[in-house]
Amino acid sequence: ASSREQQENFGASMAKHLAGIIPLANFDDNYKLPYDSFMLPIQNDFTLIQKSVFECAMAGCSTIWIVANDDLAPLVKKHIGEWVYDPVYFWDNYINNHIVQRRTHIPIYYVPILPKDRDRRDSYGWSALFGMHSAWWVSFRISKWVIPKKYFVSFPHNAYDFWTLREHRKQLFNTTKNFFFTHEGKTVKDNLPIPFTMRGEDFIQCRREVNRLTTKEYGPLGEGETWIDLKKLPAADRWSARHFDLSTIFDKVSEDECFRQELDWFYDLREWDGYRAYLASDNLVESPNWRLTKPHQLNRLCQEDEE
């Protein structure tokens, strides 16, 4: 193929809208703190939730969707804000001794789990799926041209060198192949809270699999039985999808010819032992410039309000 055909094929395979998904709702918090564990610091004045937002920005996401119910959303919004800068297009460039600003803003949206899914399918992994559905639905109502082509999922409770995301932007944007970060060969499909990407067709397959595997209020019909013979399951056995782990939720994410990147180091921070191991290690991440992580708000006219 000619160089022009190669460029056209490459452009067609690149996502114009990569949506960042950060699940917070229904996280099984084992820290037993008087506040939510995503507010724990990973560096001085740099929390886990700030890390996830910065990951999405570093990955090149056009929008960021934080899945948090009404009990969490006000706190997160006050701490994170309504938009962030793209760190790649933040610093001023000098062309012919003139300052050229190309700062890119990334809006942040907060969505709660639907009431019909609460206490039924609302596991932690389901929160990520619902964030994808919300990103697709809102974009679809605006225009088909802004529908996300791919989703980047960032989990707050982990620690790794997220600065390496800059090197993989092209692979993250590729719409024909998924991208998995790995640690010792393991991915999110091994129940590890590690970033990855998935496409719309992967979302559909994952949702169908969850609905197929979950129990419901009534047990299945036996041979020769009719709906009259239906019996209610015990309360503990109803809606088993509430307890599905990440490996079950994302089992159907395609790995065909996917990109894989082994991390030099990684810590699972879902429990205290992992958090303590990270703090005791020499692999502390470098926090970004405070201008990239401070909460930015919009005024009533939806204009930037830096004051």
Coordinates of C-alpha atoms in Angstrom, one line a residue:
A1 CA 0.0 0.0 0.0
S2 CA 1.1 3.5 -0.7
S3 CA 2.1 5.9 2.1
R4 CA -1.2 7.8 1.7
E5 CA -3.3 4.6 2.0
Q6 CA -1.3 3.7 5.1
Q7 CA -2.0 7.1 6.6
E8 CA -5.7 6.8 5.8
N9 CA -6.0 3.3 7.3
F10 CA -4.1 4.5 10.4
G11 CA -6.5 7.5 10.8
A12 CA -9.5 5.3 10.4
S13 CA -8.3 3.0 13.2
M14 CA -7.8 5.8 15.7
A15 CA -10.5 6.7 18.2
K16 CA -11.6 10.3 18.0
H17 CA -13.3 10.0 21.4
L18 CA -11.6 7.9 24.0
A19 CA -13.7 8.0 27.2
G20 CA -12.1 7.6 30.6
I21 CA -14.1 5.5 33.1
I22 CA -13.3 5.7 36.9
P23 CA -15.6 3.4 39.0
L24 CA -16.1 4.4 42.6
A25 CA -19.5 3.1 43.4
N26 CA -19.8 -0.3 45.2
F27 CA -16.1 -0.7 45.9
D28 CA -15.6 -3.2 48.7
D29 CA -13.7 -1.0 51.0
N30 CA -11.6 -3.0 53.5
Y31 CA -9.8 -0.1 55.1
K32 CA -12.6 0.7 57.6
L33 CA -11.7 4.4 57.7
P34 CA -14.0 7.3 58.6
Y35 CA -13.6 8.4 55.0
D36 CA -13.5 6.7 51.7
S37 CA -10.2 5.0 50.8
F38 CA -9.9 6.6 47.4
M39 CA -8.9 9.8 49.4
L40 CA -5.8 8.1 50.7
P41 CA -2.6 9.9 49.6
I42 CA -0.3 8.2 47.1
Q43 CA 2.1 11.1 47.4
N44 CA 2.2 14.3 49.4
D45 CA -1.0 16.2 48.4
F46 CA -1.8 13.7 45.7
T47 CA -4.7 11.2 46.4
L48 CA -5.7 8.0 44.7
I49 CA -8.7 9.5 42.9
Q50 CA -6.5 12.4 41.6
K51 CA -4.2 9.7 40.3
S52 CA -7.0 8.1 38.3
V53 CA -8.2 11.4 36.9
F54 CA -4.6 12.2 35.8
E55 CA -4.2 8.7 34.3
C56 CA -7.2 9.4 32.1
A57 CA -5.8 12.7 31.1
M58 CA -2.4 11.3 30.4
A59 CA -4.0 8.5 28.3
G60 CA -5.5 11.2 26.1
C61 CA -9.2 10.8 27.0
S62 CA -11.6 13.3 25.6
T63 CA -14.0 13.0 28.5
I64 CA -13.8 11.5 32.0
W65 CA -16.8 9.7 33.6
I66 CA -16.7 9.1 37.4
V67 CA -19.3 6.6 38.6
A68 CA -20.3 7.7 42.1
N69 CA -23.6 7.5 43.8
D70 CA -25.2 10.5 45.5
D71 CA -23.4 9.8 48.8
L72 CA -19.9 10.1 47.1
A73 CA -20.4 12.5 44.2
P74 CA -20.4 15.8 46.2
L75 CA -17.1 15.0 48.0
V76 CA -15.4 13.8 44.8
K77 CA -16.6 16.8 42.8
K78 CA -15.3 19.3 45.4
H79 CA -11.9 17.5 45.5
I80 CA -11.6 16.9 41.7
G81 CA -13.6 19.7 40.0
E82 CA -15.4 19.8 36.7
W83 CA -12.5 19.6 34.2
V84 CA -8.8 19.0 34.0
Y85 CA -6.0 19.9 31.6
D86 CA -4.5 17.5 29.2
P87 CA -0.9 17.3 30.5
V88 CA 0.5 16.8 27.0
Y89 CA -0.9 20.1 25.8
F90 CA -0.5 22.2 28.9
W91 CA 2.9 23.8 28.7
D92 CA 3.4 26.8 26.5
N93 CA 5.3 26.4 23.2
Y94 CA 7.5 29.0 21.7
I95 CA 7.4 29.5 17.9
N96 CA 9.5 32.3 16.5
N97 CA 9.9 33.8 20.0
H98 CA 6.1 34.0 20.4
I99 CA 4.1 32.0 23.0
V100 CA 1.6 29.6 21.5
Q101 CA -0.9 28.1 23.9
R102 CA -2.6 24.8 23.0
R103 CA -4.1 23.9 26.3
T104 CA -6.7 21.2 26.0
H105 CA -9.5 20.9 28.6
I106 CA -11.1 17.5 29.5
P107 CA -14.6 17.7 31.0
I108 CA -15.4 15.5 34.0
Y109 CA -18.9 14.0 34.4
Y110 CA -20.4 12.3 37.5
V111 CA -23.0 9.6 37.1
P112 CA -24.8 7.4 39.7
I113 CA -25.8 3.8 39.3
L114 CA -29.5 3.5 38.2
P115 CA -31.9 2.6 41.0
K116 CA -33.1 -0.5 39.1
D117 CA -29.6 -2.0 39.3
R118 CA -28.8 -1.3 42.9
D119 CA -28.6 -4.4 45.1
R120 CA -29.0 -6.4 41.9
R121 CA -26.2 -6.1 39.5
D122 CA -24.2 -3.3 41.1
S123 CA -20.8 -4.9 41.7
Y124 CA -17.7 -2.8 41.5
G125 CA -17.0 -4.1 37.9
W126 CA -20.6 -3.2 36.9
S127 CA -19.9 0.4 37.9
A128 CA -17.3 0.5 35.1
L129 CA -19.8 -1.0 32.6
F130 CA -22.4 1.5 33.7
G131 CA -20.0 4.4 33.2
M132 CA -19.4 3.2 29.6
H133 CA -23.2 3.0 29.0
S134 CA -23.6 6.6 30.4
A135 CA -20.8 7.9 28.2
W136 CA -22.4 6.3 25.1
W137 CA -25.9 7.3 25.9
V138 CA -25.2 11.0 26.6
S139 CA -22.9 11.2 23.5
F140 CA -25.5 9.5 21.3
R141 CA -28.2 12.0 22.4
I142 CA -25.9 14.8 21.2
S143 CA -24.6 13.4 17.9
K144 CA -23.4 10.1 16.5
W145 CA -20.1 11.8 15.6
V146 CA -19.2 12.2 19.3
I147 CA -20.0 8.6 20.4
P148 CA -16.9 7.1 22.2
K149 CA -15.1 4.5 20.0
K150 CA -13.1 3.1 22.9
Y151 CA -13.0 3.2 26.7
F152 CA -10.1 3.5 29.1
V153 CA -10.8 2.1 32.5
S154 CA -8.7 3.4 35.5
F155 CA -9.0 2.0 39.0
P156 CA -8.0 4.3 41.8
H157 CA -6.7 1.5 44.1
N158 CA -3.4 0.7 42.4
A159 CA 0.1 2.2 42.1
Y160 CA 2.4 2.0 39.1
D161 CA 4.4 4.4 37.0
F162 CA 1.5 6.1 35.2
W163 CA 3.9 8.5 33.4
T164 CA 4.5 5.7 30.9
L165 CA 1.0 6.1 29.6
R166 CA 2.3 9.0 27.4
E167 CA 4.3 6.5 25.4
H168 CA 1.3 4.3 24.5
R169 CA -1.3 6.9 23.4
K170 CA -1.4 5.6 19.8
Q171 CA -2.0 2.0 21.0
L172 CA -4.7 3.2 23.5
F173 CA -6.5 5.1 20.7
N174 CA -6.4 2.1 18.3
T175 CA -10.1 1.0 17.7
T176 CA -9.2 -2.4 16.3
K177 CA -7.2 -3.7 19.2
N178 CA -7.6 -3.5 23.0
F179 CA -4.8 -2.5 25.3
F180 CA -3.9 -4.3 28.5
F181 CA -1.3 -3.3 31.1
T182 CA 0.0 -6.5 32.7
H183 CA 1.9 -7.4 36.0
E184 CA 3.6 -10.7 36.0
G185 CA 1.5 -11.6 33.0
K186 CA -1.8 -10.9 34.8
T187 CA -4.4 -8.4 33.6
V188 CA -7.8 -7.2 34.8
K189 CA -9.2 -10.6 33.6
D190 CA -7.2 -12.1 36.5
N191 CA -9.0 -9.9 39.0
L192 CA -6.3 -7.3 39.1
P193 CA -7.3 -3.6 39.3
I194 CA -5.0 -2.6 36.5
P195 CA -5.8 -0.2 33.6
F196 CA -7.0 -1.5 30.2
T197 CA -9.2 -0.5 27.2
M198 CA -12.2 -2.0 25.7
R199 CA -14.6 -1.2 22.8
G200 CA -18.3 -1.0 22.4
E201 CA -18.7 -4.6 21.2
D202 CA -16.8 -5.8 24.3
F203 CA -19.2 -3.9 26.5
I204 CA -22.1 -5.6 24.9
Q205 CA -20.6 -9.0 25.4
C206 CA -19.7 -8.3 29.0
R207 CA -23.2 -7.1 29.9
R208 CA -24.8 -10.1 28.3
E209 CA -22.5 -12.4 30.2
V210 CA -23.3 -10.8 33.5
N211 CA -27.1 -11.0 32.8
R212 CA -26.7 -14.7 31.8
L213 CA -24.7 -15.7 34.9
T214 CA -26.6 -13.8 37.6
T215 CA -29.3 -15.4 39.6
K216 CA -32.6 -13.5 40.0
E217 CA -35.4 -13.4 42.5
Y218 CA -36.8 -16.8 41.5
G219 CA -35.0 -20.0 40.8
P220 CA -34.8 -21.6 37.4
L221 CA -37.6 -23.9 36.2
G222 CA -37.0 -27.6 36.4
E223 CA -38.0 -30.2 33.8
G224 CA -41.8 -30.3 33.3
E225 CA -42.4 -27.3 35.6
T226 CA -44.3 -24.1 34.7
W227 CA -44.2 -20.6 36.0
I228 CA -46.7 -21.6 38.7
D229 CA -44.0 -23.8 40.2
L230 CA -41.5 -20.9 40.5
K231 CA -40.0 -20.6 44.0
K232 CA -38.2 -17.6 45.5
L233 CA -34.5 -18.1 46.2
P234 CA -33.1 -17.4 49.7
A235 CA -32.2 -13.7 50.1
A236 CA -28.5 -14.5 50.1
D237 CA -28.7 -16.3 46.8
R238 CA -30.7 -13.7 44.9
W239 CA -28.9 -11.5 42.3
S240 CA -25.5 -13.1 42.6
A241 CA -24.1 -10.4 40.2
R242 CA -23.7 -8.1 43.2
H243 CA -20.7 -10.2 44.2
F244 CA -19.0 -10.7 40.8
D245 CA -15.3 -9.9 40.8
L246 CA -13.5 -8.1 38.0
S247 CA -12.4 -11.3 36.3
T248 CA -16.1 -12.3 35.9
I249 CA -17.3 -8.9 34.7
F250 CA -14.6 -8.4 32.1
D251 CA -14.2 -12.1 31.0
K252 CA -15.5 -11.3 27.5
V253 CA -13.2 -8.5 26.7
S254 CA -11.5 -9.4 23.5
E255 CA -7.8 -10.2 23.6
D256 CA -7.4 -10.8 19.8
E257 CA -4.2 -9.3 18.6
C258 CA -4.3 -7.0 21.6
F259 CA -1.5 -4.7 22.8
R260 CA 0.1 -5.8 26.1
Q261 CA 2.6 -3.8 28.2
E262 CA 4.3 -5.3 31.2
L263 CA 4.7 -2.9 34.1
D264 CA 8.1 -2.6 35.8
W265 CA 6.3 -2.5 39.2
F266 CA 2.7 -2.6 40.4
Y267 CA 0.9 -2.6 43.7
D268 CA -2.7 -3.6 44.4
L269 CA -4.0 -1.1 47.0
R270 CA -7.4 -2.6 47.6
E271 CA -6.3 -3.7 51.1
W272 CA -4.0 -2.3 53.8
D273 CA -1.2 -4.8 53.2
G274 CA -0.8 -3.6 49.6
Y275 CA -0.9 0.0 50.6
R276 CA 1.7 -0.5 53.3
A277 CA 4.0 -2.4 50.9
Y278 CA 3.8 0.5 48.4
L279 CA 4.7 3.1 51.0
A280 CA 7.6 1.0 52.3
S281 CA 9.0 0.5 48.8
D282 CA 11.3 2.7 46.7
N283 CA 8.8 2.8 43.8
L284 CA 7.1 6.0 44.8
V285 CA 5.4 7.9 41.9
E286 CA 6.2 11.4 41.1
S287 CA 3.2 13.7 41.6
P288 CA 2.2 16.0 38.7
N289 CA 2.4 19.8 38.8
W290 CA -0.3 21.1 41.1
R291 CA -1.9 23.1 38.2
L292 CA -2.8 19.8 36.6
T293 CA -4.5 18.3 39.7
K294 CA -6.2 21.1 41.5
P295 CA -10.0 21.3 41.2
H296 CA -11.2 23.5 38.3
Q297 CA -14.7 24.8 38.4
L298 CA -16.9 26.5 35.7
N299 CA -18.8 29.6 36.4
R300 CA -22.5 30.1 35.6
L301 CA -21.7 30.8 31.9
C302 CA -19.7 27.6 31.7
Q303 CA -16.5 29.5 31.3
E304 CA -13.2 28.8 33.0
D305 CA -12.9 30.1 36.5
E306 CA -9.3 30.0 37.6
E307 CA -9.9 32.4 40.5

